[in-house]
Amino acid sequence: MADLEISVGIDARQTKTGGAEAKREIKQVGDEVEKTGRKAKSAADRDFKELEKSMRSASIQGNVLGEVIGRAFDVAIRLGVQVVQMTYNLVKGFAAAGVEISKAQQVTKLSAETLSALEMQARRTGTSMGDVSESFKEFTRLIGEANTGSKEAVEKMARLGIDPVKAANNLEAAYRQLLTRIVTIKNPVEQANAAMDAFGETGYKLLPFIKSFDGDLDKLMKTARDLGVVMTQEDVTAAKEFDKANKDLMETVRALGMIWSREYMPMIQSVLEQTRAWLANNKAAVHDWATSSSNAVRGFIAALNEIQEWFDSHPTLTRFLYGLTMEASPARLLYKYFES
């Protein structure tokens, strides 16, 4: 606010014009007061407008900041949910692979490392790991039968050039020897026969898979280690424990659903029985309602058909009425004119 300091001096006794001077001085005082008042009001208005502008700006900034924080919080929640879901799916996939290797171990008696390398190659070639496991199981069974005196099994092992006793003591080495033996056979017929001796009647179907890594199991395992996809026995054990815990959780959730259903089943059953009883006791009313509603629908359809027939029998009038409803028709233009 502007400061106001006014000094007035009047001496009416000295001259006859003292009164006029006094009036002039008073008028000047009034002018100064009015001028100062206008300045003060202008300054106050300016200060108020600046305050209002600042408050409005602060409000807008606050709204923008609030919206930004809200969106950021929403994005963070969505991202967190996606990360948790992705992590769960990855862990679940790892556990599923470990469980499959554990099942393959039970039928082939091979190590987790060897089976995980074979599983990697099965994925790369589009081969079913289940088929690979079943075929390898036949060779493990063949070794056992040869060691129990089966003549046919002994003959097959002899044709493959593998000692049954040594094979039984070291399955991993026996498989390496077998795969190398098969890929080194040049004659296709003999190669197929060797595969069938080892893996059963459908063993020849496994030849493309074996040839895909040149029958070199050590080289395949090195590739798997370099790619980081080899699973150890500890990995398989941990995978089986996770799979069990996950299945236990699913069963627990199922149990909660059963508890919920058990508690609500009598109430829902009561509602069903009451509804059935009401329908049974009000068959006539339901029939009347159905009849009335169907008659109403039929009447409506009949009316539409009559209107359609009328339009079909009065084509000239129909075109005239249609012209009245068009946007540029004279009737619509007159209506818009008077409406405006």
Short mmCIF file of C-alpha atoms in Angstrom, two decimals:
data_model
loop_
_atom_site.label_atom_id
_atom_site.label_comp_id
_atom_site.label_asym_id
_atom_site.label_seq_id
_atom_site.Cartn_x
_atom_site.Cartn_y
_atom_site.Cartn_z
CA MET A 1 0.00 0.00 0.00
CA ALA A 2 1.18 3.53 -0.78
CA ASP A 3 1.91 5.81 2.18
CA LEU A 4 0.01 9.11 2.34
CA GLU A 5 1.61 12.18 3.83
CA ILE A 6 -0.06 15.54 3.12
CA SER A 7 0.88 18.91 4.59
CA VAL A 8 -1.64 21.78 4.42
CA GLY A 9 -0.95 25.38 5.35
CA ILE A 10 -3.70 28.05 5.30
CA ASP A 11 -3.50 31.70 6.32
CA ALA A 12 -6.87 33.34 5.71
CA ARG A 13 -6.07 36.50 7.70
CA GLN A 14 -3.40 37.87 5.40
CA THR A 15 -5.42 38.36 2.22
CA LYS A 16 -8.96 38.37 0.98
CA THR A 17 -8.16 35.39 -1.14
CA GLY A 18 -7.44 33.22 1.89
CA GLY A 19 -10.79 31.49 1.62
CA ALA A 20 -10.18 30.58 -2.00
CA GLU A 21 -6.74 29.28 -1.19
CA ALA A 22 -8.17 27.22 1.63
CA LYS A 23 -10.69 25.72 -0.73
CA ARG A 24 -7.96 24.94 -3.23
CA GLU A 25 -5.85 23.33 -0.50
CA ILE A 26 -8.80 21.22 0.68
CA LYS A 27 -9.57 20.19 -2.90
CA GLN A 28 -5.97 19.21 -3.40
CA VAL A 29 -6.17 17.14 -0.23
CA GLY A 30 -9.29 15.42 -1.54
CA ASP A 31 -7.63 14.80 -4.88
CA GLU A 32 -4.58 13.31 -3.20
CA VAL A 33 -6.74 11.13 -0.98
CA GLU A 34 -8.76 9.90 -3.96
CA LYS A 35 -5.62 9.33 -6.00
CA THR A 36 -3.97 7.44 -3.18
CA GLY A 37 -7.15 5.41 -2.65
CA ARG A 38 -7.19 4.42 -6.32
CA LYS A 39 -3.54 3.41 -6.11
CA ALA A 40 -4.22 1.41 -2.96
CA LYS A 41 -7.23 -0.31 -4.54
CA SER A 42 -5.26 -1.04 -7.70
CA ALA A 43 -2.41 -2.48 -5.65
CA ALA A 44 -4.84 -4.54 -3.58
CA ASP A 45 -6.58 -5.84 -6.69
CA ARG A 46 -3.23 -6.71 -8.22
CA ASP A 47 -2.09 -8.46 -5.07
CA PHE A 48 -5.38 -10.36 -4.85
CA LYS A 49 -5.19 -11.43 -8.51
CA GLU A 50 -1.61 -12.59 -8.03
CA LEU A 51 -2.68 -14.53 -4.94
CA GLU A 52 -5.63 -16.05 -6.81
CA LYS A 53 -3.35 -16.93 -9.74
CA SER A 54 -0.81 -18.51 -7.41
CA MET A 55 -3.53 -20.51 -5.66
CA ARG A 56 -4.98 -21.64 -8.98
CA SER A 57 -1.53 -22.62 -10.23
CA ALA A 58 -0.84 -24.48 -7.00
CA SER A 59 -4.18 -26.25 -7.31
CA ILE A 60 -3.46 -27.28 -10.90
CA GLN A 61 0.03 -28.43 -9.97
CA GLY A 62 -1.42 -30.35 -7.05
CA ASN A 63 -3.98 -32.05 -9.28
CA VAL A 64 -1.35 -32.88 -11.88
CA LEU A 65 1.02 -34.17 -9.21
CA GLY A 66 -1.76 -36.23 -7.67
CA GLU A 67 -2.68 -37.70 -11.03
CA VAL A 68 0.96 -38.46 -11.81
CA ILE A 69 1.44 -40.14 -8.44
CA GLY A 70 -1.80 -42.11 -8.89
CA ARG A 71 -0.80 -43.31 -12.34
CA ALA A 72 2.70 -44.15 -11.17
CA PHE A 73 1.25 -46.13 -8.26
CA ASP A 74 -1.12 -47.95 -10.63
CA VAL A 75 1.72 -48.76 -13.03
CA ALA A 76 3.87 -49.95 -10.13
CA ILE A 77 1.11 -52.29 -8.92
CA ARG A 78 0.47 -53.65 -12.42
CA LEU A 79 4.20 -54.11 -13.01
CA GLY A 80 4.59 -55.81 -9.65
CA VAL A 81 1.76 -58.23 -10.41
CA GLN A 82 3.25 -59.01 -13.82
CA VAL A 83 6.70 -59.57 -12.31
CA VAL A 84 5.27 -61.91 -9.67
CA GLN A 85 3.24 -63.78 -12.28
CA MET A 86 6.21 -64.05 -14.62
CA THR A 87 8.44 -65.28 -11.79
CA TYR A 88 5.86 -67.86 -10.73
CA ASN A 89 5.51 -69.13 -14.30
CA LEU A 90 9.30 -69.40 -14.67
CA VAL A 91 9.64 -71.31 -11.42
CA LYS A 92 6.68 -73.51 -12.30
CA GLY A 93 8.23 -74.29 -15.69
CA PHE A 94 11.57 -75.13 -14.07
CA ALA A 95 9.83 -77.42 -11.60
CA ALA A 96 7.87 -79.14 -14.38
CA ALA A 97 11.11 -79.83 -16.26
CA GLY A 98 12.67 -81.23 -13.10
CA VAL A 99 9.69 -83.50 -12.49
CA GLU A 100 9.89 -84.82 -16.06
CA ILE A 101 13.59 -85.57 -15.63
CA SER A 102 12.81 -87.36 -12.37
CA LYS A 103 10.27 -89.54 -14.18
CA ALA A 104 12.82 -90.26 -16.92
CA GLN A 105 15.36 -91.23 -14.27
CA GLN A 106 13.01 -93.85 -12.90
CA VAL A 107 12.75 -95.65 -16.25
CA THR A 108 16.23 -95.09 -17.73
CA LYS A 109 18.36 -95.00 -14.56
CA LEU A 110 20.46 -92.21 -16.11
CA SER A 111 21.75 -89.14 -14.27
CA ALA A 112 19.86 -85.84 -14.14
CA GLU A 113 22.69 -84.12 -16.04
CA THR A 114 22.55 -86.61 -18.93
CA LEU A 115 18.77 -86.51 -19.16
CA SER A 116 18.64 -82.69 -19.07
CA ALA A 117 21.08 -82.58 -21.99
CA LEU A 118 18.93 -85.06 -23.91
CA GLU A 119 15.83 -83.01 -23.05
CA MET A 120 17.52 -79.89 -24.42
CA GLN A 121 18.24 -81.66 -27.70
CA ALA A 122 14.68 -82.98 -27.82
CA ARG A 123 13.38 -79.40 -27.57
CA ARG A 124 15.79 -78.25 -30.27
CA THR A 125 14.75 -80.99 -32.70
CA GLY A 126 11.05 -81.09 -31.88
CA THR A 127 11.31 -84.62 -30.52
CA SER A 128 9.13 -85.85 -27.70
CA MET A 129 11.19 -86.39 -24.57
CA GLY A 130 8.64 -89.00 -23.57
CA ASP A 131 9.46 -91.01 -26.70
CA VAL A 132 13.18 -90.66 -25.97
CA SER A 133 12.70 -91.87 -22.39
CA GLU A 134 10.57 -94.83 -23.47
CA SER A 135 13.17 -95.86 -26.07
CA PHE A 136 16.06 -95.53 -23.63
CA LYS A 137 14.07 -97.54 -21.09
CA GLU A 138 14.09 -100.46 -23.55
CA PHE A 139 17.90 -100.49 -23.62
CA THR A 140 18.07 -100.39 -19.82
CA ARG A 141 15.60 -103.30 -19.73
CA LEU A 142 17.70 -105.15 -22.34
CA ILE A 143 20.80 -104.89 -20.14
CA GLY A 144 18.88 -106.30 -17.19
CA GLU A 145 17.49 -109.21 -19.21
CA ALA A 146 20.93 -110.04 -20.63
CA ASN A 147 22.33 -110.21 -17.11
CA THR A 148 19.56 -112.55 -16.01
CA GLY A 149 20.39 -115.04 -18.80
CA SER A 150 17.93 -114.12 -21.56
CA LYS A 151 19.37 -115.68 -24.72
CA GLU A 152 17.69 -113.17 -27.02
CA ALA A 153 18.94 -110.25 -24.93
CA VAL A 154 22.48 -111.64 -24.86
CA GLU A 155 22.45 -112.02 -28.66
CA LYS A 156 21.25 -108.45 -29.12
CA MET A 157 23.93 -107.10 -26.79
CA ALA A 158 26.54 -109.14 -28.71
CA ARG A 159 25.41 -107.68 -32.03
CA LEU A 160 25.71 -104.22 -30.47
CA GLY A 161 29.21 -105.05 -29.23
CA ILE A 162 28.43 -104.21 -25.59
CA ASP A 163 29.30 -106.37 -22.56
CA PRO A 164 26.10 -106.79 -20.46
CA VAL A 165 27.97 -107.05 -17.16
CA LYS A 166 30.03 -103.90 -17.75
CA ALA A 167 26.90 -102.12 -18.99
CA ALA A 168 25.01 -103.01 -15.81
CA ASN A 169 27.84 -101.61 -13.68
CA ASN A 170 28.07 -98.36 -15.64
CA LEU A 171 24.89 -97.37 -17.48
CA GLU A 172 26.22 -93.94 -18.49
CA ALA A 173 29.21 -95.50 -20.24
CA ALA A 174 27.01 -98.15 -21.86
CA TYR A 175 24.75 -95.49 -23.38
CA ARG A 176 27.73 -93.55 -24.69
CA GLN A 177 29.11 -96.72 -26.27
CA LEU A 178 25.73 -97.59 -27.78
CA LEU A 179 25.09 -94.17 -29.36
CA THR A 180 28.60 -94.06 -30.81
CA ARG A 181 28.16 -97.58 -32.19
CA ILE A 182 24.87 -96.72 -33.92
CA VAL A 183 26.10 -93.55 -35.67
CA THR A 184 29.26 -95.27 -36.92
CA ILE A 185 27.29 -97.93 -38.81
CA LYS A 186 27.25 -96.83 -42.46
CA ASN A 187 24.74 -99.31 -43.84
CA PRO A 188 21.26 -97.84 -43.29
CA VAL A 189 19.61 -101.23 -42.85
CA GLU A 190 22.19 -102.39 -40.32
CA GLN A 191 21.93 -99.07 -38.54
CA ALA A 192 18.15 -99.38 -38.26
CA ASN A 193 18.51 -102.98 -37.04
CA ALA A 194 21.00 -101.88 -34.38
CA ALA A 195 18.59 -99.18 -33.22
CA MET A 196 15.78 -101.74 -32.99
CA ASP A 197 18.02 -104.18 -31.08
CA ALA A 198 18.74 -101.46 -28.54
CA PHE A 199 15.47 -99.55 -28.35
CA GLY A 200 12.81 -102.01 -29.46
CA GLU A 201 10.75 -102.33 -32.62
CA THR A 202 10.29 -98.56 -32.98
CA GLY A 203 13.94 -97.81 -32.24
CA TYR A 204 14.61 -96.79 -35.83
CA LYS A 205 12.38 -93.74 -35.27
CA LEU A 206 14.99 -92.45 -32.81
CA LEU A 207 17.76 -92.35 -35.44
CA PRO A 208 17.15 -88.70 -36.55
CA PHE A 209 17.37 -87.61 -32.93
CA ILE A 210 20.60 -89.53 -32.30
CA LYS A 211 22.17 -88.25 -35.51
CA SER A 212 21.25 -84.65 -34.60
CA PHE A 213 24.11 -84.64 -32.05
CA ASP A 214 26.28 -87.23 -33.89
CA GLY A 215 25.70 -89.73 -31.10
CA ASP A 216 28.29 -87.82 -29.03
CA LEU A 217 26.71 -87.60 -25.59
CA ASP A 218 29.74 -85.88 -24.03
CA LYS A 219 29.67 -83.16 -26.69
CA LEU A 220 25.92 -82.72 -26.15
CA MET A 221 26.37 -82.36 -22.39
CA LYS A 222 29.12 -79.77 -22.92
CA THR A 223 26.77 -77.76 -25.14
CA ALA A 224 24.06 -78.00 -22.50
CA ARG A 225 26.47 -76.81 -19.80
CA ASP A 226 27.62 -73.90 -21.97
CA LEU A 227 23.98 -72.89 -22.48
CA GLY A 228 23.28 -73.25 -18.77
CA VAL A 229 20.43 -75.75 -19.11
CA VAL A 230 21.94 -78.70 -17.29
CA MET A 231 19.97 -79.70 -14.20
CA THR A 232 21.76 -81.32 -11.29
CA GLN A 233 20.28 -83.89 -8.96
CA GLU A 234 19.84 -81.11 -6.40
CA ASP A 235 17.83 -79.14 -8.98
CA VAL A 236 15.60 -82.13 -9.64
CA THR A 237 15.03 -82.68 -5.93
CA ALA A 238 14.19 -79.01 -5.39
CA ALA A 239 11.85 -79.09 -8.41
CA LYS A 240 9.99 -82.08 -7.02
CA GLU A 241 9.61 -80.36 -3.64
CA PHE A 242 8.26 -77.19 -5.28
CA ASP A 243 5.87 -79.23 -7.42
CA LYS A 244 4.58 -81.00 -4.32
CA ALA A 245 4.16 -77.70 -2.44
CA ASN A 246 2.36 -76.14 -5.42
CA LYS A 247 0.00 -79.10 -5.72
CA ASP A 248 -0.64 -79.01 -1.97
CA LEU A 249 -1.57 -75.34 -2.30
CA MET A 250 -3.99 -76.12 -5.12
CA GLU A 251 -5.58 -78.83 -2.98
CA THR A 252 -5.86 -76.39 -0.08
CA VAL A 253 -7.62 -73.88 -2.32
CA ARG A 254 -9.90 -76.67 -3.51
CA ALA A 255 -10.64 -77.55 0.12
CA LEU A 256 -11.62 -73.94 0.83
CA GLY A 257 -13.97 -74.09 -2.12
CA MET A 258 -15.49 -77.27 -0.73
CA ILE A 259 -15.98 -75.62 2.67
CA TRP A 260 -17.67 -72.64 1.02
CA SER A 261 -19.87 -74.91 -1.08
CA ARG A 262 -20.75 -77.10 1.91
CA GLU A 263 -21.93 -74.07 3.92
CA TYR A 264 -23.94 -72.46 1.11
CA MET A 265 -25.34 -75.65 -0.41
CA PRO A 266 -28.34 -75.97 2.02
CA MET A 267 -29.31 -72.35 1.44
CA ILE A 268 -29.11 -72.65 -2.34
CA GLN A 269 -30.93 -75.98 -2.19
CA SER A 270 -33.72 -74.32 -0.20
CA VAL A 271 -34.02 -71.58 -2.81
CA LEU A 272 -34.18 -74.19 -5.57
CA GLU A 273 -36.88 -76.15 -3.78
CA GLN A 274 -38.92 -73.01 -3.08
CA THR A 275 -38.64 -71.99 -6.72
CA ARG A 276 -39.72 -75.44 -7.85
CA ALA A 277 -42.67 -75.39 -5.45
CA TRP A 278 -43.73 -71.92 -6.60
CA LEU A 279 -43.59 -72.94 -10.24
CA ALA A 280 -45.56 -76.11 -9.49
CA ASN A 281 -48.24 -74.18 -7.58
CA ASN A 282 -48.50 -71.43 -10.16
CA LYS A 283 -48.55 -73.38 -13.38
CA ALA A 284 -51.84 -71.78 -14.39
CA ALA A 285 -50.54 -68.26 -13.75
CA VAL A 286 -47.35 -69.00 -15.65
CA HIS A 287 -49.41 -70.45 -18.50
CA ASP A 288 -51.64 -67.35 -18.58
CA TRP A 289 -48.63 -65.05 -18.55
CA ALA A 290 -46.98 -67.01 -21.34
CA THR A 291 -50.19 -66.96 -23.36
CA SER A 292 -50.70 -63.23 -22.83
CA SER A 293 -47.12 -62.33 -23.69
CA SER A 294 -47.13 -64.55 -26.77
CA ASN A 295 -50.44 -63.02 -27.92
CA ALA A 296 -48.98 -59.56 -27.43
CA VAL A 297 -45.93 -60.44 -29.49
CA ARG A 298 -48.08 -62.00 -32.20
CA GLY A 299 -50.31 -58.91 -32.23
CA PHE A 300 -47.31 -56.64 -32.56
CA ILE A 301 -45.96 -58.69 -35.46
CA ALA A 302 -49.40 -58.68 -37.11
CA ALA A 303 -49.58 -54.89 -36.79
CA LEU A 304 -46.16 -54.55 -38.40
CA ASN A 305 -47.28 -56.79 -41.24
CA GLU A 306 -50.43 -54.69 -41.76
CA ILE A 307 -48.35 -51.50 -41.87
CA GLN A 308 -46.01 -53.11 -44.38
CA GLU A 309 -48.95 -54.21 -46.53
CA TRP A 310 -50.42 -50.69 -46.40
CA PHE A 311 -47.17 -49.16 -47.59
CA ASP A 312 -46.91 -51.78 -50.33
CA SER A 313 -50.44 -51.01 -51.54
CA HIS A 314 -49.91 -47.21 -51.51
CA PRO A 315 -46.55 -46.68 -53.21
CA THR A 316 -47.21 -43.09 -54.26
CA LEU A 317 -48.25 -41.97 -50.78
CA THR A 318 -45.34 -43.91 -49.34
CA ARG A 319 -42.85 -42.01 -51.49
CA PHE A 320 -44.56 -38.74 -50.52
CA LEU A 321 -44.30 -39.50 -46.79
CA TYR A 322 -40.69 -40.57 -47.23
CA GLY A 323 -39.94 -37.30 -48.98
CA LEU A 324 -41.38 -35.37 -46.04
CA THR A 325 -38.94 -37.05 -43.68
CA MET A 326 -35.82 -36.30 -45.72
CA GLU A 327 -33.40 -33.66 -44.48
CA ALA A 328 -33.86 -31.38 -47.53
CA SER A 329 -37.63 -31.83 -47.89
CA PRO A 330 -39.77 -28.65 -48.08
CA ALA A 331 -41.71 -29.62 -44.97
CA ARG A 332 -38.52 -30.06 -42.90
CA LEU A 333 -37.03 -26.85 -44.25
CA LEU A 334 -40.20 -24.89 -43.32
CA TYR A 335 -40.18 -26.48 -39.89
CA LYS A 336 -36.56 -25.43 -39.32
CA TYR A 337 -37.31 -21.94 -40.60
CA PHE A 338 -40.21 -21.35 -38.18
CA GLU A 339 -38.34 -23.05 -35.36
CA SER A 340 -35.45 -20.61 -35.75
#
